[in-house]
């Protein structure tokens, strides 16, 4: 797999880099960002936190706004942030240019419906293709954690619950917890996956997967009480209820007065990095 360095910036003793590569899964050129902590310059291999961003985002939002580099440098954790969808002139987009479908809104599923199915294979890209590239090209171990925000929180939970042996822990900010019962989720799934048959959609719904996922992973979820999308789109109560019914231990923290923005993420990203660090083996 050949990749091309786009940018390289020193940050807290490590390096923030952007790379582009041709994706076999997505049939387009993709960009990702990676933060390599200073330990890698000393010859160490470090574990990786994969960060999945939300609607309309690229790799840049988290890396520039979350303030994660300082703690990642201290803890010796690499952070990889992929884009949120395939990109390019040949990649289909919503014909109405809506923000919640098409470019910037991949929802981390493997699309089965035309015109989306050729390019929108974000699940396979995040689970298999991107980690294979990262582990071949950079000084990292095969220890992985995964986290995300909003649509990316949905993606992180689903991917971890479906692949518990690939990740040591999972966390999310303001995840779309029950997308089969969310306007955002139902719109995306009906386009990417076709009509709800009671099977396919449920494979991408954290509430449905909690009862099926073993072994159990450590799970941390933060949700702001002032989030404008709280009741209609995010539904953390449904996630908590599903976890209780499945006897799946999760930590769901309702944070008073916080909204859906990166101010919220920046306020608690240190907690999340330290949470993941404790489950990486020495």
Short mmCIF file of C-alpha atoms in Angstrom, two decimals:
data_model
loop_
_atom_site.label_atom_id
_atom_site.label_comp_id
_atom_site.label_asym_id
_atom_site.label_seq_id
_atom_site.Cartn_x
_atom_site.Cartn_y
_atom_site.Cartn_z
CA UNK A 1 0.00 0.00 0.00
CA UNK A 2 1.55 3.26 -1.12
CA UNK A 3 0.69 6.45 0.70
CA UNK A 4 1.81 10.04 0.24
CA UNK A 5 2.68 12.50 2.99
CA UNK A 6 0.69 15.75 2.68
CA UNK A 7 1.69 17.65 5.81
CA UNK A 8 3.97 17.21 8.82
CA UNK A 9 3.81 19.41 11.93
CA UNK A 10 5.65 19.13 15.24
CA UNK A 11 3.23 18.97 18.18
CA UNK A 12 4.02 18.34 21.86
CA UNK A 13 7.27 16.59 20.95
CA UNK A 14 5.59 14.32 18.41
CA UNK A 15 4.32 14.73 14.88
CA UNK A 16 0.92 15.40 13.40
CA UNK A 17 0.84 14.17 9.82
CA UNK A 18 -1.72 13.98 7.02
CA UNK A 19 -1.45 11.25 4.41
CA UNK A 20 -3.35 10.26 1.28
CA UNK A 21 -3.61 6.81 -0.25
CA UNK A 22 -5.66 4.88 -2.77
CA UNK A 23 -8.28 2.76 -1.03
CA UNK A 24 -9.16 -0.61 -2.49
CA UNK A 25 -12.30 -0.81 -0.34
CA UNK A 26 -13.62 2.65 -1.21
CA UNK A 27 -12.33 2.89 -4.82
CA UNK A 28 -11.07 6.42 -4.34
CA UNK A 29 -8.24 8.43 -2.84
CA UNK A 30 -8.58 8.80 0.91
CA UNK A 31 -6.91 11.07 3.43
CA UNK A 32 -6.19 10.34 7.08
CA UNK A 33 -4.35 12.07 9.90
CA UNK A 34 -2.07 10.46 12.42
CA UNK A 35 -0.50 11.81 15.58
CA UNK A 36 2.75 10.05 16.44
CA UNK A 37 3.82 10.75 20.05
CA UNK A 38 7.46 11.51 20.92
CA UNK A 39 8.06 7.95 22.12
CA UNK A 40 8.08 6.80 18.50
CA UNK A 41 11.14 8.96 17.80
CA UNK A 42 12.92 7.01 20.53
CA UNK A 43 12.31 3.72 18.73
CA UNK A 44 9.19 2.65 20.62
CA UNK A 45 6.11 1.13 19.07
CA UNK A 46 2.94 2.53 20.56
CA UNK A 47 -0.75 1.55 20.71
CA UNK A 48 -3.32 3.31 18.53
CA UNK A 49 -6.59 5.08 19.23
CA UNK A 50 -8.78 5.28 16.12
CA UNK A 51 -11.01 8.35 16.19
CA UNK A 52 -14.19 8.49 14.08
CA UNK A 53 -15.66 11.93 13.49
CA UNK A 54 -19.23 13.05 12.92
CA UNK A 55 -21.36 14.43 10.13
CA UNK A 56 -19.68 16.98 7.79
CA UNK A 57 -16.25 16.41 9.36
CA UNK A 58 -12.92 15.39 7.85
CA UNK A 59 -9.74 14.18 9.54
CA UNK A 60 -8.99 17.79 10.51
CA UNK A 61 -11.80 18.53 12.97
CA UNK A 62 -10.62 16.32 15.81
CA UNK A 63 -6.92 16.89 15.32
CA UNK A 64 -7.27 20.67 15.30
CA UNK A 65 -10.03 21.22 17.88
CA UNK A 66 -9.97 18.43 20.47
CA UNK A 67 -6.68 19.28 22.18
CA UNK A 68 -5.72 15.61 22.35
CA UNK A 69 -2.04 15.79 21.37
CA UNK A 70 -0.70 16.85 24.76
CA UNK A 71 -2.17 13.88 26.62
CA UNK A 72 -1.44 11.45 23.80
CA UNK A 73 2.20 12.57 23.97
CA UNK A 74 2.29 12.00 27.71
CA UNK A 75 0.67 8.58 27.50
CA UNK A 76 2.47 7.37 24.40
CA UNK A 77 -0.60 6.80 22.26
CA UNK A 78 -0.86 7.30 18.51
CA UNK A 79 -4.15 8.72 17.21
CA UNK A 80 -5.49 7.95 13.74
CA UNK A 81 -8.36 9.99 12.33
CA UNK A 82 -9.80 8.84 9.00
CA UNK A 83 -12.17 10.87 6.85
CA UNK A 84 -15.91 10.36 7.40
CA UNK A 85 -16.73 9.15 3.88
CA UNK A 86 -15.19 8.35 0.53
CA UNK A 87 -14.32 11.43 -1.53
CA UNK A 88 -13.82 12.30 -5.20
CA UNK A 89 -15.54 13.37 -8.37
CA UNK A 90 -16.81 9.84 -9.04
CA UNK A 91 -18.18 9.32 -5.51
CA UNK A 92 -21.97 9.80 -5.31
CA UNK A 93 -23.39 12.50 -3.09
CA UNK A 94 -26.89 13.35 -1.95
CA UNK A 95 -28.62 14.97 -4.96
CA UNK A 96 -29.97 17.69 -2.68
CA UNK A 97 -26.53 18.21 -1.09
CA UNK A 98 -27.92 17.48 2.36
CA UNK A 99 -25.31 17.33 5.12
CA UNK A 100 -26.56 14.00 6.52
CA UNK A 101 -26.18 11.77 3.45
CA UNK A 102 -23.37 11.21 0.97
CA UNK A 103 -20.07 13.07 1.22
CA UNK A 104 -19.10 13.60 4.85
CA UNK A 105 -21.81 11.19 6.02
CA UNK A 106 -20.60 7.65 5.47
CA UNK A 107 -22.12 6.34 8.74
CA UNK A 108 -19.41 3.65 8.93
CA UNK A 109 -21.54 1.03 7.16
CA UNK A 110 -20.96 -1.20 4.14
CA UNK A 111 -23.54 0.09 1.67
CA UNK A 112 -25.44 -2.50 -0.34
CA UNK A 113 -27.67 -0.24 -2.46
CA UNK A 114 -26.85 1.64 -5.67
CA UNK A 115 -25.41 4.17 -6.28
CA UNK A 116 -23.66 3.94 -2.91
CA UNK A 117 -22.43 0.35 -2.82
CA UNK A 118 -19.24 0.75 -4.88
CA UNK A 119 -17.67 3.45 -2.71
CA UNK A 120 -19.44 3.55 0.66
CA UNK A 121 -17.72 0.64 2.39
CA UNK A 122 -16.59 2.59 5.43
CA UNK A 123 -17.06 -0.29 7.86
CA UNK A 124 -14.52 -2.48 6.05
CA UNK A 125 -12.19 0.49 5.57
CA UNK A 126 -12.07 1.33 9.29
CA UNK A 127 -11.99 -2.26 10.56
CA UNK A 128 -9.51 -3.78 8.11
CA UNK A 129 -7.93 -1.68 5.37
CA UNK A 130 -6.82 1.37 7.34
CA UNK A 131 -5.37 -0.55 10.35
CA UNK A 132 -3.48 -2.83 7.95
CA UNK A 133 -1.90 0.23 6.35
CA UNK A 134 -1.17 1.92 9.70
CA UNK A 135 0.44 -1.17 11.22
CA UNK A 136 2.59 -1.75 8.14
CA UNK A 137 3.80 1.82 7.73
CA UNK A 138 4.09 3.36 11.20
CA UNK A 139 5.79 2.43 14.51
CA UNK A 140 2.67 1.11 16.21
CA UNK A 141 1.61 -2.11 17.87
CA UNK A 142 -1.52 -4.14 17.16
CA UNK A 143 -3.11 -2.78 20.33
CA UNK A 144 -6.13 -0.74 19.26
CA UNK A 145 -8.86 1.30 20.90
CA UNK A 146 -11.64 3.16 19.12
CA UNK A 147 -13.63 6.30 19.89
CA UNK A 148 -15.78 8.85 18.13
CA UNK A 149 -18.30 11.67 18.21
CA UNK A 150 -21.94 11.71 17.10
CA UNK A 151 -22.06 9.71 13.84
CA UNK A 152 -18.51 8.65 14.72
CA UNK A 153 -19.61 7.63 18.20
CA UNK A 154 -22.18 5.39 16.54
CA UNK A 155 -19.44 3.98 14.32
CA UNK A 156 -17.05 3.38 17.20
CA UNK A 157 -19.64 1.56 19.30
CA UNK A 158 -20.84 -0.61 16.41
CA UNK A 159 -17.35 -1.51 15.23
CA UNK A 160 -16.14 -2.36 18.74
CA UNK A 161 -19.23 -4.39 19.61
CA UNK A 162 -18.94 -6.38 16.40
CA UNK A 163 -15.18 -6.88 16.76
CA UNK A 164 -14.45 -7.10 20.49
CA UNK A 165 -11.20 -9.02 19.98
CA UNK A 166 -9.73 -6.25 17.80
CA UNK A 167 -10.06 -3.49 20.41
CA UNK A 168 -9.16 -3.16 24.07
CA UNK A 169 -11.76 -0.44 24.82
CA UNK A 170 -14.28 1.91 23.19
CA UNK A 171 -15.55 5.38 24.03
CA UNK A 172 -17.92 7.90 22.51
CA UNK A 173 -19.07 11.48 22.79
CA UNK A 174 -22.74 12.11 22.01
CA UNK A 175 -23.16 8.95 19.93
CA UNK A 176 -26.16 8.23 17.72
CA UNK A 177 -26.95 5.37 20.06
CA UNK A 178 -30.04 3.91 18.39
CA UNK A 179 -29.82 4.82 14.69
CA UNK A 180 -32.68 2.54 13.64
CA UNK A 181 -34.89 4.85 15.74
CA UNK A 182 -33.20 8.13 14.75
CA UNK A 183 -34.07 10.39 11.79
CA UNK A 184 -30.39 10.63 10.86
CA UNK A 185 -29.92 6.87 11.07
CA UNK A 186 -33.12 5.94 9.26
CA UNK A 187 -32.34 8.28 6.37
CA UNK A 188 -28.80 6.96 5.99
CA UNK A 189 -29.71 3.30 6.42
CA UNK A 190 -32.64 3.39 3.99
CA UNK A 191 -30.35 4.83 1.32
CA UNK A 192 -27.22 2.82 2.01
CA UNK A 193 -28.78 -0.48 3.15
CA UNK A 194 -32.26 -0.55 1.63
CA UNK A 195 -35.56 -1.20 3.45
CA UNK A 196 -35.39 -2.33 7.07
CA UNK A 197 -35.76 -6.12 7.05
CA UNK A 198 -35.17 -6.52 10.78
CA UNK A 199 -31.66 -7.91 10.19
CA UNK A 200 -29.30 -5.69 8.17
CA UNK A 201 -30.00 -2.39 9.91
CA UNK A 202 -29.65 -4.02 13.32
CA UNK A 203 -26.04 -4.96 12.49
CA UNK A 204 -25.22 -1.23 12.67
CA UNK A 205 -27.20 -0.33 15.82
CA UNK A 206 -25.35 -0.34 19.15
CA UNK A 207 -28.56 -0.90 21.11
CA UNK A 208 -29.26 -4.06 19.13
CA UNK A 209 -25.66 -5.30 19.30
CA UNK A 210 -25.17 -5.05 23.05
CA UNK A 211 -27.02 -8.31 23.68
CA UNK A 212 -24.96 -10.15 21.05
CA UNK A 213 -21.45 -8.92 21.79
CA UNK A 214 -19.03 -11.06 23.79
CA UNK A 215 -16.58 -10.70 25.36
CA UNK A 216 -17.52 -7.41 27.00
CA UNK A 217 -15.28 -4.41 26.38
CA UNK A 218 -14.79 -1.41 28.68
CA UNK A 219 -17.18 1.31 27.40
CA UNK A 220 -17.20 5.02 28.29
CA UNK A 221 -19.86 7.39 26.90
CA UNK A 222 -20.13 11.11 27.60
CA UNK A 223 -23.28 13.02 26.71
CA UNK A 224 -24.03 16.69 27.28
CA UNK A 225 -27.42 17.57 28.75
CA UNK A 226 -27.69 20.74 26.63
CA UNK A 227 -27.11 18.88 23.36
CA UNK A 228 -29.70 20.06 20.83
CA UNK A 229 -29.86 16.57 19.29
CA UNK A 230 -30.21 14.72 22.58
CA UNK A 231 -33.79 13.42 22.54
CA UNK A 232 -34.52 13.10 18.82
CA UNK A 233 -31.26 11.83 17.36
CA UNK A 234 -28.91 10.53 20.07
CA UNK A 235 -31.12 8.68 22.58
CA UNK A 236 -28.59 7.79 25.31
CA UNK A 237 -31.43 6.46 27.44
CA UNK A 238 -32.04 3.73 24.89
CA UNK A 239 -28.36 2.77 25.05
CA UNK A 240 -28.42 2.57 28.83
CA UNK A 241 -31.63 0.51 28.82
CA UNK A 242 -30.22 -1.90 26.24
CA UNK A 243 -27.01 -2.28 28.25
CA UNK A 244 -28.96 -3.00 31.43
CA UNK A 245 -31.09 -5.59 29.67
CA UNK A 246 -28.01 -7.24 28.18
CA UNK A 247 -26.09 -7.02 31.47
CA UNK A 248 -23.35 -5.25 29.53
CA UNK A 249 -21.47 -2.85 31.85
CA UNK A 250 -21.04 0.64 30.37
CA UNK A 251 -20.22 3.98 31.94
CA UNK A 252 -22.63 6.65 30.66
CA UNK A 253 -21.93 10.11 32.05
CA UNK A 254 -24.46 12.90 31.54
CA UNK A 255 -22.48 16.14 31.63
CA UNK A 256 -24.59 19.14 32.77
CA UNK A 257 -24.88 22.09 30.35
CA UNK A 258 -22.53 20.72 27.68
CA UNK A 259 -23.67 20.78 24.05
CA UNK A 260 -22.73 18.88 20.86
CA UNK A 261 -19.66 20.94 19.99
CA UNK A 262 -15.93 20.41 20.16
CA UNK A 263 -15.87 22.54 23.31
CA UNK A 264 -17.52 19.51 24.92
CA UNK A 265 -15.03 17.08 23.41
CA UNK A 266 -12.05 19.21 24.40
CA UNK A 267 -13.35 19.37 27.97
CA UNK A 268 -13.31 15.60 28.46
CA UNK A 269 -10.86 14.20 25.90
CA UNK A 270 -8.22 13.77 28.59
CA UNK A 271 -10.58 11.49 30.50
CA UNK A 272 -11.10 9.38 27.40
CA UNK A 273 -7.42 9.06 26.56
CA UNK A 274 -6.60 8.03 30.12
CA UNK A 275 -9.53 5.60 30.05
CA UNK A 276 -8.12 3.87 26.96
CA UNK A 277 -4.54 3.96 28.23
CA UNK A 278 -5.37 1.83 31.25
CA UNK A 279 -6.50 -1.04 29.00
CA UNK A 280 -3.44 -1.06 26.76
CA UNK A 281 -1.07 -3.75 27.99
CA UNK A 282 2.47 -2.72 28.81
#
